[in-house]
PDB file of C-alpha atoms in Angstrom:
ATOM      1  CA  MET U   1     -86.036-164.761  72.701  1.00 44.00           C
ATOM      2  CA  PRO U   2     -85.186-167.009  69.756  1.00 43.00           C
ATOM      3  CA  ALA U   3     -87.811-169.124  68.063  1.00 45.00           C
ATOM      4  CA  GLN U   4     -85.559-172.149  68.531  1.00 45.00           C
ATOM      5  CA  GLU U   5     -84.733-172.630  72.209  1.00 49.00           C
ATOM      6  CA  SER U   6     -82.360-175.600  71.784  1.00 50.00           C
ATOM      7  CA  PRO U   7     -78.751-174.628  70.978  1.00 52.00           C
ATOM      8  CA  PRO U   8     -77.657-175.441  67.422  1.00 46.00           C
ATOM      9  CA  THR U   9     -75.370-178.440  67.144  1.00 67.00           C
ATOM     10  CA  SER U  10     -73.905-177.950  63.661  1.00 88.00           C
ATOM     11  CA  LEU U  11     -73.379-175.331  60.966  1.00 92.00           C
ATOM     12  CA  ALA U  12     -76.342-176.737  59.053  1.00 91.00           C
ATOM     13  CA  GLU U  13     -78.502-176.562  62.182  1.00 93.00           C
ATOM     14  CA  ARG U  14     -77.418-172.986  62.817  1.00 93.00           C
ATOM     15  CA  ALA U  15     -78.150-172.035  59.214  1.00 96.00           C
ATOM     16  CA  TYR U  16     -81.530-173.747  59.433  1.00 96.00           C
ATOM     17  CA  GLY U  17     -82.531-171.835  62.561  1.00 95.00           C
ATOM     18  CA  ALA U  18     -81.352-168.481  61.214  1.00 96.00           C
ATOM     19  CA  ILE U  19     -82.992-168.813  57.790  1.00 97.00           C
ATOM     20  CA  GLN U  20     -86.168-170.178  59.351  1.00 97.00           C
ATOM     21  CA  ASP U  21     -86.332-167.096  61.557  1.00 96.00           C
ATOM     22  CA  LYS U  22     -85.929-164.783  58.544  1.00 97.00           C
ATOM     23  CA  LEU U  23     -88.776-166.573  56.773  1.00 97.00           C
ATOM     24  CA  ILE U  24     -91.131-166.639  59.754  1.00 96.00           C
ATOM     25  CA  MET U  25     -90.540-162.975  60.600  1.00 95.00           C
ATOM     26  CA  LEU U  26     -90.982-162.096  56.897  1.00 96.00           C
ATOM     27  CA  GLU U  27     -87.479-160.633  56.696  1.00 96.00           C
ATOM     28  CA  ILE U  28     -87.490-162.749  53.559  1.00 97.00           C
ATOM     29  CA  PRO U  29     -90.953-161.765  52.259  1.00 96.00           C
ATOM     30  CA  PRO U  30     -93.429-164.288  50.852  1.00 96.00           C
ATOM     31  CA  MET U  31     -92.604-165.285  47.251  1.00 96.00           C
ATOM     32  CA  ALA U  32     -89.233-163.454  47.387  1.00 97.00           C
ATOM     33  CA  PRO U  33     -86.168-165.232  45.999  1.00 97.00           C
ATOM     34  CA  VAL U  34     -83.800-166.705  48.566  1.00 97.00           C
ATOM     35  CA  ASP U  35     -80.287-165.416  47.889  1.00 96.00           C
ATOM     36  CA  GLU U  36     -77.973-168.280  48.850  1.00 95.00           C
ATOM     37  CA  LEU U  37     -74.771-166.247  48.496  1.00 95.00           C
ATOM     38  CA  ALA U  38     -76.125-163.441  50.666  1.00 96.00           C
ATOM     39  CA  LEU U  39     -77.093-165.990  53.327  1.00 97.00           C
ATOM     40  CA  VAL U  40     -73.630-167.583  53.183  1.00 96.00           C
ATOM     41  CA  GLU U  41     -72.052-164.179  53.817  1.00 96.00           C
ATOM     42  CA  ALA U  42     -74.549-163.055  56.470  1.00 95.00           C
ATOM     43  CA  LEU U  43     -74.421-166.314  58.428  1.00 95.00           C
ATOM     44  CA  GLU U  44     -70.683-166.867  57.899  1.00 93.00           C
ATOM     45  CA  VAL U  45     -71.128-170.487  56.890  1.00 94.00           C
ATOM     46  CA  GLY U  46     -70.411-172.404  53.701  1.00 94.00           C
ATOM     47  CA  ARG U  47     -72.830-173.036  50.876  1.00 95.00           C
ATOM     48  CA  THR U  48     -73.338-176.670  51.912  1.00 95.00           C
ATOM     49  CA  PRO U  49     -74.918-175.867  55.315  1.00 95.00           C
ATOM     50  CA  VAL U  50     -77.168-173.276  53.661  1.00 96.00           C
ATOM     51  CA  ARG U  51     -78.293-175.727  51.002  1.00 95.00           C
ATOM     52  CA  GLU U  52     -78.927-178.419  53.606  1.00 96.00           C
ATOM     53  CA  ALA U  53     -80.974-175.917  55.605  1.00 97.00           C
ATOM     54  CA  LEU U  54     -83.017-174.950  52.544  1.00 97.00           C
ATOM     55  CA  LYS U  55     -83.838-178.596  51.865  1.00 96.00           C
ATOM     56  CA  ARG U  56     -85.233-178.918  55.390  1.00 96.00           C
ATOM     57  CA  LEU U  57     -87.139-175.664  55.036  1.00 98.00           C
ATOM     58  CA  GLU U  58     -88.733-176.957  51.847  1.00 97.00           C
ATOM     59  CA  VAL U  59     -90.077-179.926  53.806  1.00 96.00           C
ATOM     60  CA  ASP U  60     -91.395-177.386  56.334  1.00 96.00           C
ATOM     61  CA  ARG U  61     -93.221-175.595  53.475  1.00 96.00           C
ATOM     62  CA  LEU U  62     -91.363-172.366  54.145  1.00 97.00           C
ATOM     63  CA  VAL U  63     -89.504-172.354  50.826  1.00 98.00           C
ATOM     64  CA  VAL U  64     -90.045-173.892  47.417  1.00 97.00           C
ATOM     65  CA  SER U  65     -87.408-174.696  44.804  1.00 96.00           C
ATOM     66  CA  TYR U  66     -87.826-174.641  41.037  1.00 94.00           C
ATOM     67  CA  PRO U  67     -85.355-176.154  38.553  1.00 91.00           C
ATOM     68  CA  ARG U  68     -83.245-173.450  36.859  1.00 89.00           C
ATOM     69  CA  ARG U  69     -85.152-170.701  38.697  1.00 93.00           C
ATOM     70  CA  GLY U  70     -83.925-171.027  42.246  1.00 94.00           C
ATOM     71  CA  THR U  71     -85.474-171.106  45.699  1.00 97.00           C
ATOM     72  CA  PHE U  72     -88.259-168.805  46.864  1.00 98.00           C
ATOM     73  CA  ALA U  73     -90.091-168.145  50.111  1.00 98.00           C
ATOM     74  CA  THR U  74     -93.517-169.725  49.928  1.00 97.00           C
ATOM     75  CA  ALA U  75     -96.576-167.548  49.507  1.00 94.00           C
ATOM     76  CA  VAL U  76     -98.783-166.715  52.476  1.00 90.00           C
ATOM     77  CA  ASP U  77    -102.192-167.709  51.188  1.00 84.00           C
ATOM     78  CA  ILE U  78    -105.291-167.222  53.317  1.00 84.00           C
ATOM     79  CA  THR U  79    -106.462-170.614  52.019  1.00 86.00           C
ATOM     80  CA  ASP U  80    -103.591-172.146  53.994  1.00 89.00           C
ATOM     81  CA  LEU U  81    -105.062-170.728  57.205  1.00 93.00           C
ATOM     82  CA  ALA U  82    -107.947-173.213  57.108  1.00 92.00           C
ATOM     83  CA  TYR U  83    -105.593-176.152  56.535  1.00 94.00           C
ATOM     84  CA  VAL U  84    -103.184-175.067  59.270  1.00 95.00           C
ATOM     85  CA  SER U  85    -106.012-174.347  61.720  1.00 95.00           C
ATOM     86  CA  GLU U  86    -107.614-177.733  61.055  1.00 96.00           C
ATOM     87  CA  ILE U  87    -104.449-179.429  62.281  1.00 97.00           C
ATOM     88  CA  ARG U  88    -103.753-177.039  65.147  1.00 97.00           C
ATOM     89  CA  VAL U  89    -107.303-177.195  66.495  1.00 97.00           C
ATOM     90  CA  ALA U  90    -106.886-180.961  66.859  1.00 97.00           C
ATOM     91  CA  LEU U  91    -103.340-181.048  68.239  1.00 98.00           C
ATOM     92  CA  GLU U  92    -102.946-177.881  70.345  1.00 98.00           C
ATOM     93  CA  PRO U  93    -105.569-179.061  72.894  1.00 98.00           C
ATOM     94  CA  LEU U  94    -103.833-182.441  73.063  1.00 98.00           C
ATOM     95  CA  ALA U  95    -100.493-180.790  73.815  1.00 98.00           C
ATOM     96  CA  ALA U  96    -102.063-178.525  76.442  1.00 97.00           C
ATOM     97  CA  ARG U  97    -103.798-181.451  78.140  1.00 97.00           C
ATOM     98  CA  ARG U  98    -100.625-183.571  78.189  1.00 96.00           C
ATOM     99  CA  ALA U  99     -98.615-180.635  79.554  1.00 96.00           C
ATOM    100  CA  ALA U 100    -101.201-180.106  82.322  1.00 95.00           C
ATOM    101  CA  GLU U 101    -100.999-183.780  83.215  1.00 94.00           C
ATOM    102  CA  GLY U 102     -97.251-183.454  83.660  1.00 91.00           C
ATOM    103  CA  ALA U 103     -96.305-185.627  80.700  1.00 87.00           C
ATOM    104  CA  GLY U 104     -93.135-183.601  80.127  1.00 85.00           C
ATOM    105  CA  GLY U 105     -92.119-183.527  83.780  1.00 87.00           C
ATOM    106  CA  ALA U 106     -92.876-181.340  86.772  1.00 84.00           C
ATOM    107  CA  SER U 107     -90.026-178.894  86.118  1.00 88.00           C
ATOM    108  CA  LEU U 108     -91.372-177.973  82.678  1.00 90.00           C
ATOM    109  CA  ARG U 109     -94.837-177.402  84.101  1.00 87.00           C
ATOM    110  CA  GLU U 110     -93.379-175.216  86.829  1.00 89.00           C
ATOM    111  CA  GLY U 111     -91.624-173.225  84.123  1.00 93.00           C
ATOM    112  CA  LEU U 112     -94.993-172.569  82.494  1.00 95.00           C
ATOM    113  CA  ALA U 113     -96.241-171.043  85.755  1.00 94.00           C
ATOM    114  CA  GLU U 114     -93.317-168.603  85.676  1.00 95.00           C
ATOM    115  CA  LEU U 115     -93.948-167.884  82.005  1.00 96.00           C
ATOM    116  CA  ALA U 116     -97.608-167.146  82.793  1.00 96.00           C
ATOM    117  CA  GLU U 117     -96.626-164.457  85.296  1.00 96.00           C
ATOM    118  CA  ALA U 118     -94.043-162.986  82.924  1.00 95.00           C
ATOM    119  CA  THR U 119     -96.669-162.869  80.179  1.00 94.00           C
ATOM    120  CA  ALA U 120     -99.195-161.234  82.489  1.00 93.00           C
ATOM    121  CA  GLY U 121     -96.660-158.484  83.197  1.00 93.00           C
ATOM    122  CA  LEU U 122     -95.935-157.667  79.551  1.00 91.00           C
ATOM    123  CA  ASP U 123     -96.405-154.111  78.326  1.00 89.00           C
ATOM    124  CA  VAL U 124     -97.773-155.201  74.970  1.00 85.00           C
ATOM    125  CA  ALA U 125     -97.983-151.671  73.583  1.00 82.00           C
ATOM    126  CA  ALA U 126     -94.252-151.168  74.146  1.00 87.00           C
ATOM    127  CA  LEU U 127     -93.196-154.269  72.224  1.00 86.00           C
ATOM    128  CA  SER U 128     -92.257-154.345  68.556  1.00 87.00           C
ATOM    129  CA  ARG U 129     -93.941-156.696  66.113  1.00 84.00           C
ATOM    130  CA  ASP U 130     -90.976-159.074  66.194  1.00 89.00           C
ATOM    131  CA  GLU U 131     -90.862-159.060  70.000  1.00 90.00           C
ATOM    132  CA  LEU U 132     -94.560-159.904  70.143  1.00 89.00           C
ATOM    133  CA  MET U 133     -94.185-162.715  67.636  1.00 91.00           C
ATOM    134  CA  ARG U 134     -91.167-164.168  69.405  1.00 93.00           C
ATOM    135  CA  TRP U 135     -93.003-164.108  72.733  1.00 93.00           C
ATOM    136  CA  ASP U 136     -95.984-165.815  71.110  1.00 93.00           C
ATOM    137  CA  MET U 137     -93.693-168.524  69.736  1.00 95.00           C
ATOM    138  CA  ARG U 138     -91.946-168.886  73.087  1.00 96.00           C
ATOM    139  CA  VAL U 139     -95.269-169.559  74.812  1.00 96.00           C
ATOM    140  CA  HIS U 140     -96.410-172.124  72.273  1.00 97.00           C
ATOM    141  CA  ARG U 141     -93.069-173.915  72.081  1.00 97.00           C
ATOM    142  CA  SER U 142     -92.882-174.117  75.876  1.00 97.00           C
ATOM    143  CA  ILE U 143     -96.269-175.828  75.931  1.00 97.00           C
ATOM    144  CA  TYR U 144     -95.293-178.209  73.137  1.00 97.00           C
ATOM    145  CA  ARG U 145     -92.145-179.231  74.979  1.00 96.00           C
ATOM    146  CA  ALA U 146     -94.038-179.697  78.240  1.00 96.00           C
ATOM    147  CA  ALA U 147     -96.365-182.121  76.420  1.00 96.00           C
ATOM    148  CA  GLY U 148     -93.539-184.642  76.563  1.00 95.00           C
ATOM    149  CA  ASN U 149     -93.991-186.055  73.054  1.00 97.00           C
ATOM    150  CA  PRO U 150     -91.194-185.096  70.635  1.00 97.00           C
ATOM    151  CA  HIS U 151     -93.210-186.121  67.575  1.00 98.00           C
ATOM    152  CA  LEU U 152     -96.165-184.002  68.654  1.00 98.00           C
ATOM    153  CA  GLU U 153     -93.771-181.149  69.442  1.00 97.00           C
ATOM    154  CA  ASP U 154     -92.108-181.283  66.017  1.00 97.00           C
ATOM    155  CA  THR U 155     -95.470-181.320  64.229  1.00 97.00           C
ATOM    156  CA  LEU U 156     -96.883-178.413  66.209  1.00 98.00           C
ATOM    157  CA  VAL U 157     -93.732-176.312  65.815  1.00 97.00           C
ATOM    158  CA  ARG U 158     -93.960-176.753  62.048  1.00 96.00           C
ATOM    159  CA  TYR U 159     -97.571-175.628  61.874  1.00 96.00           C
ATOM    160  CA  ASP U 160     -97.107-172.859  64.415  1.00 96.00           C
ATOM    161  CA  ASN U 161     -94.336-171.507  62.173  1.00 96.00           C
ATOM    162  CA  LEU U 162     -96.781-171.330  59.272  1.00 96.00           C
ATOM    163  CA  ALA U 163     -99.431-169.705  61.469  1.00 95.00           C
ATOM    164  CA  THR U 164     -96.902-167.146  62.719  1.00 94.00           C
ATOM    165  CA  ARG U 165     -96.072-166.087  59.155  1.00 95.00           C
ATOM    166  CA  ILE U 166     -99.767-165.400  58.610  1.00 93.00           C
ATOM    167  CA  PHE U 167     -99.883-163.577  61.942  1.00 91.00           C
ATOM    168  CA  CYS U 168     -96.904-161.391  60.988  1.00 91.00           C
ATOM    169  CA  LEU U 169     -98.519-160.469  57.684  1.00 90.00           C
ATOM    170  CA  PHE U 170    -101.796-159.291  59.209  1.00 89.00           C
ATOM    171  CA  LEU U 171    -100.774-158.152  62.704  1.00 86.00           C
ATOM    172  CA  ASP U 172    -100.827-154.441  61.859  1.00 83.00           C
ATOM    173  CA  ARG U 173    -104.494-154.743  60.873  1.00 84.00           C
ATOM    174  CA  MET U 174    -105.566-156.748  63.909  1.00 80.00           C
ATOM    175  CA  PRO U 175    -107.094-154.938  66.888  1.00 74.00           C
ATOM    176  CA  GLY U 176    -107.161-156.367  70.384  1.00 69.00           C
ATOM    177  CA  PHE U 177    -103.753-158.016  70.492  1.00 71.00           C
ATOM    178  CA  ASP U 178    -103.791-157.520  74.273  1.00 71.00           C
ATOM    179  CA  ARG U 179    -106.628-160.039  74.407  1.00 78.00           C
ATOM    180  CA  HIS U 180    -104.602-162.561  72.423  1.00 80.00           C
ATOM    181  CA  VAL U 181    -101.711-162.245  74.882  1.00 81.00           C
ATOM    182  CA  GLY U 182    -104.156-162.488  77.789  1.00 85.00           C
ATOM    183  CA  GLU U 183    -105.390-165.818  76.463  1.00 91.00           C
ATOM    184  CA  HIS U 184    -101.851-167.131  76.841  1.00 95.00           C
ATOM    185  CA  VAL U 185    -101.904-166.243  80.533  1.00 95.00           C
ATOM    186  CA  GLY U 186    -105.070-168.216  81.227  1.00 95.00           C
ATOM    187  CA  LEU U 187    -103.855-171.181  79.201  1.00 97.00           C
ATOM    188  CA  LEU U 188    -100.459-171.284  80.910  1.00 97.00           C
ATOM    189  CA  ARG U 189    -102.034-171.019  84.359  1.00 96.00           C
ATOM    190  CA  ALA U 190    -104.467-173.831  83.610  1.00 96.00           C
ATOM    191  CA  ILE U 191    -101.565-176.062  82.588  1.00 96.00           C
ATOM    192  CA  ALA U 192     -99.502-175.069  85.628  1.00 95.00           C
ATOM    193  CA  ASP U 193    -102.506-175.865  87.869  1.00 95.00           C
ATOM    194  CA  GLY U 194    -102.782-179.315  86.320  1.00 95.00           C
ATOM    195  CA  ASP U 195    -106.268-178.698  84.903  1.00 96.00           C
ATOM    196  CA  GLY U 196    -106.090-180.688  81.682  1.00 96.00           C
ATOM    197  CA  GLU U 197    -109.726-180.219  80.736  1.00 97.00           C
ATOM    198  CA  LEU U 198    -109.598-176.438  81.045  1.00 98.00           C
ATOM    199  CA  ALA U 199    -106.209-176.269  79.320  1.00 97.00           C
ATOM    200  CA  ALA U 200    -107.509-178.242  76.327  1.00 98.00           C
ATOM    201  CA  THR U 201    -110.623-176.052  76.111  1.00 98.00           C
ATOM    202  CA  LEU U 202    -108.608-172.829  76.248  1.00 97.00           C
ATOM    203  CA  ALA U 203    -106.137-174.101  73.646  1.00 98.00           C
ATOM    204  CA  HIS U 204    -109.015-174.950  71.311  1.00 97.00           C
ATOM    205  CA  GLU U 205    -110.608-171.529  71.798  1.00 96.00           C
ATOM    206  CA  HIS U 206    -107.258-169.824  71.236  1.00 95.00           C
ATOM    207  CA  VAL U 207    -106.714-171.447  67.841  1.00 96.00           C
ATOM    208  CA  VAL U 208    -110.318-170.873  66.724  1.00 96.00           C
ATOM    209  CA  GLY U 209    -110.157-167.263  67.876  1.00 93.00           C
ATOM    210  CA  PHE U 210    -106.925-166.694  65.992  1.00 92.00           C
ATOM    211  CA  GLU U 211    -108.440-167.935  62.747  1.00 93.00           C
ATOM    212  CA  LYS U 212    -111.533-165.759  63.213  1.00 92.00           C
ATOM    213  CA  ALA U 213    -109.393-162.685  63.945  1.00 90.00           C
ATOM    214  CA  ILE U 214    -107.346-163.185  60.789  1.00 91.00           C
ATOM    215  CA  ARG U 215    -110.421-163.716  58.632  1.00 91.00           C
ATOM    216  CA  ALA U 216    -111.985-160.557  60.028  1.00 90.00           C
ATOM    217  CA  VAL U 217    -109.195-158.428  58.533  1.00 87.00           C
ATOM    218  CA  THR U 218    -108.764-160.186  55.184  1.00 81.00           C
TER     219      THR U 218
END
């Protein structure tokens, strides 16, 4: 289940998606140097697509470049959690409400009903960290798309990426992940049922609860 559901349309797009995934999943650890040549070889693309991808990822705050030093994965700072949560707590409920109202179309909302049942049937204990994180991203991205606003979707994907890096870093210390997954089920069902008010409330509680859970283990 890739983080990016849309198929890549160019070498630069493919490089962007692949490097983004390595950064989000902490395969490239926070503050580690980004080895352009290794990425060129691993992704089987030229240096130009990799460099174009890294420029985009710098805008996304996933990497930072320094003159004569190179490019590095950004740090995961707990201070960033408050900034990221401040944005998500405002926009995630909006996306959930719009999705429940059918702003993205009936077929997308129907897909969320199917995703709710698939999520309810997950054996969380049997999943690896990466599988859990990818499922979490799949749920959120499906909601963003169903909101029917590409600008809102792009913004939320960017901040969900940053939140997921924090999640990956602290997941092993966090108890009660089953409850986190269960919250997805209720949220998805509320959207599928067209209950915008409940969907917005659950989305708000989900983001606030995530921040509290992270702070409890840091």
